[in-house]
Amino acid sequence: MTLESTYVLGFLLPVSLLAAVMVLIFLKLKSRDQIRSRQRIKRLGEQLSLAQYQIKYRHKGLDRYNLLRYNLNDSLCIQSEIDLF
């Protein structure tokens, strides 16, 4: 082996190892991010499902409410005492 090929090999080996380590780190971070994204999407889906249930529950209550019989202002007030959980 000539002196130049030794220098090239001495340069390429550490660069190749560094590139391989960087690729492994990238793949690990990508995998972790995908897992976190799936978990977040699942949580958001559960929250959306609960919100849709609450909307249906409140619409059902409004449908049963006789607006002509009761005061309209009373029917539109915020009902913080409703506990769905």
One Martini backbone bead per residue (centre of mass of N, CA, C, O) as a GRO file, in nm:
protein
   85
    1MET     BB    1   0.098   0.035   0.020
    2THR     BB    2   0.051   0.349  -0.001
    3LEU     BB    3   0.048   0.651   0.145
    4GLU     BB    4  -0.218   0.759   0.025
    5SER     BB    5  -0.401   0.511   0.092
    6THR     BB    6  -0.364   0.539   0.396
    7TYR     BB    7  -0.495   0.819   0.422
    8VAL     BB    8  -0.765   0.744   0.298
    9LEU     BB    9  -0.832   0.518   0.498
   10GLY     BB   10  -0.796   0.702   0.753
   11PHE     BB   11  -1.047   0.876   0.658
   12LEU     BB   12  -1.283   0.674   0.580
   13LEU     BB   13  -1.328   0.517   0.839
   14PRO     BB   14  -1.431   0.744   1.033
   15VAL     BB   15  -1.650   0.851   0.842
   16SER     BB   16  -1.811   0.588   0.821
   17LEU     BB   17  -1.868   0.556   1.122
   18LEU     BB   18  -2.010   0.827   1.159
   19ALA     BB   19  -2.235   0.774   0.954
   20ALA     BB   20  -2.350   0.520   1.090
   21VAL     BB   21  -2.421   0.654   1.359
   22MET     BB   22  -2.611   0.869   1.240
   23VAL     BB   23  -2.815   0.670   1.120
   24LEU     BB   24  -2.891   0.528   1.385
   25ILE     BB   25  -2.993   0.779   1.529
   26PHE     BB   26  -3.210   0.852   1.327
   27LEU     BB   27  -3.376   0.589   1.349
   28LYS     BB   28  -3.436   0.611   1.651
   29LEU     BB   29  -3.580   0.889   1.644
   30LYS     BB   30  -3.798   0.810   1.442
   31SER     BB   31  -3.926   0.586   1.609
   32ARG     BB   32  -3.998   0.759   1.854
   33ASP     BB   33  -4.177   0.965   1.701
   34GLN     BB   34  -4.386   0.761   1.598
   35ILE     BB   35  -4.486   0.667   1.872
   36ARG     BB   36  -4.574   0.945   1.977
   37SER     BB   37  -4.774   1.005   1.750
   38ARG     BB   38  -4.965   0.768   1.799
   39GLN     BB   39  -5.038   0.846   2.089
   40ARG     BB   40  -5.151   1.128   2.025
   41ILE     BB   41  -5.371   1.039   1.828
   42LYS     BB   42  -5.521   0.865   2.032
   43ARG     BB   43  -5.584   1.090   2.237
   44LEU     BB   44  -5.736   1.275   2.037
   45GLY     BB   45  -5.956   1.070   1.968
   46GLU     BB   46  -6.069   1.048   2.256
   47GLN     BB   47  -6.137   1.349   2.288
   48LEU     BB   48  -6.328   1.365   2.045
   49SER     BB   49  -6.529   1.154   2.140
   50LEU     BB   50  -6.611   1.301   2.398
   51ALA     BB   51  -6.705   1.564   2.264
   52GLN     BB   52  -6.927   1.433   2.092
   53TYR     BB   53  -7.089   1.325   2.328
   54GLN     BB   54  -7.146   1.598   2.463
   55ILE     BB   55  -7.297   1.722   2.226
   56LYS     BB   56  -7.523   1.513   2.211
   57TYR     BB   57  -7.622   1.549   2.502
   58ARG     BB   58  -7.695   1.855   2.473
   59HIS     BB   59  -7.888   1.829   2.235
   60LYS     BB   60  -8.087   1.647   2.375
   61GLY     BB   61  -8.157   1.853   2.596
   62LEU     BB   62  -8.256   2.077   2.398
   63ASP     BB   63  -8.481   1.909   2.261
   64ARG     BB   64  -8.647   1.875   2.540
   65TYR     BB   65  -8.668   2.171   2.552
   66ASN     BB   66  -8.911   2.421   2.619
   67LEU     BB   67  -8.891   2.737   2.490
   68LEU     BB   68  -9.191   2.839   2.523
   69ARG     BB   69  -9.213   2.778   2.838
   70TYR     BB   70  -8.937   2.899   2.871
   71ASN     BB   71  -8.679   3.087   2.920
   72LEU     BB   72  -8.431   3.163   2.703
   73ASN     BB   73  -8.206   3.252   2.899
   74ASP     BB   74  -8.204   2.989   3.070
   75SER     BB   75  -8.126   2.793   2.827
   76LEU     BB   76  -7.835   2.959   2.761
   77CYS     BB   77  -7.691   2.886   2.999
   78ILE     BB   78  -7.438   2.782   3.178
   79GLN     BB   79  -7.373   2.427   3.267
   80SER     BB   80  -7.148   2.335   3.508
   81GLU     BB   81  -7.301   2.084   3.660
   82ILE     BB   82  -7.228   1.906   3.433
   83ASP     BB   83  -7.142   1.553   3.465
   84LEU     BB   84  -6.977   1.302   3.252
   85PHE     BB   85  -6.749   1.144   3.449
   0.00000   0.00000   0.00000
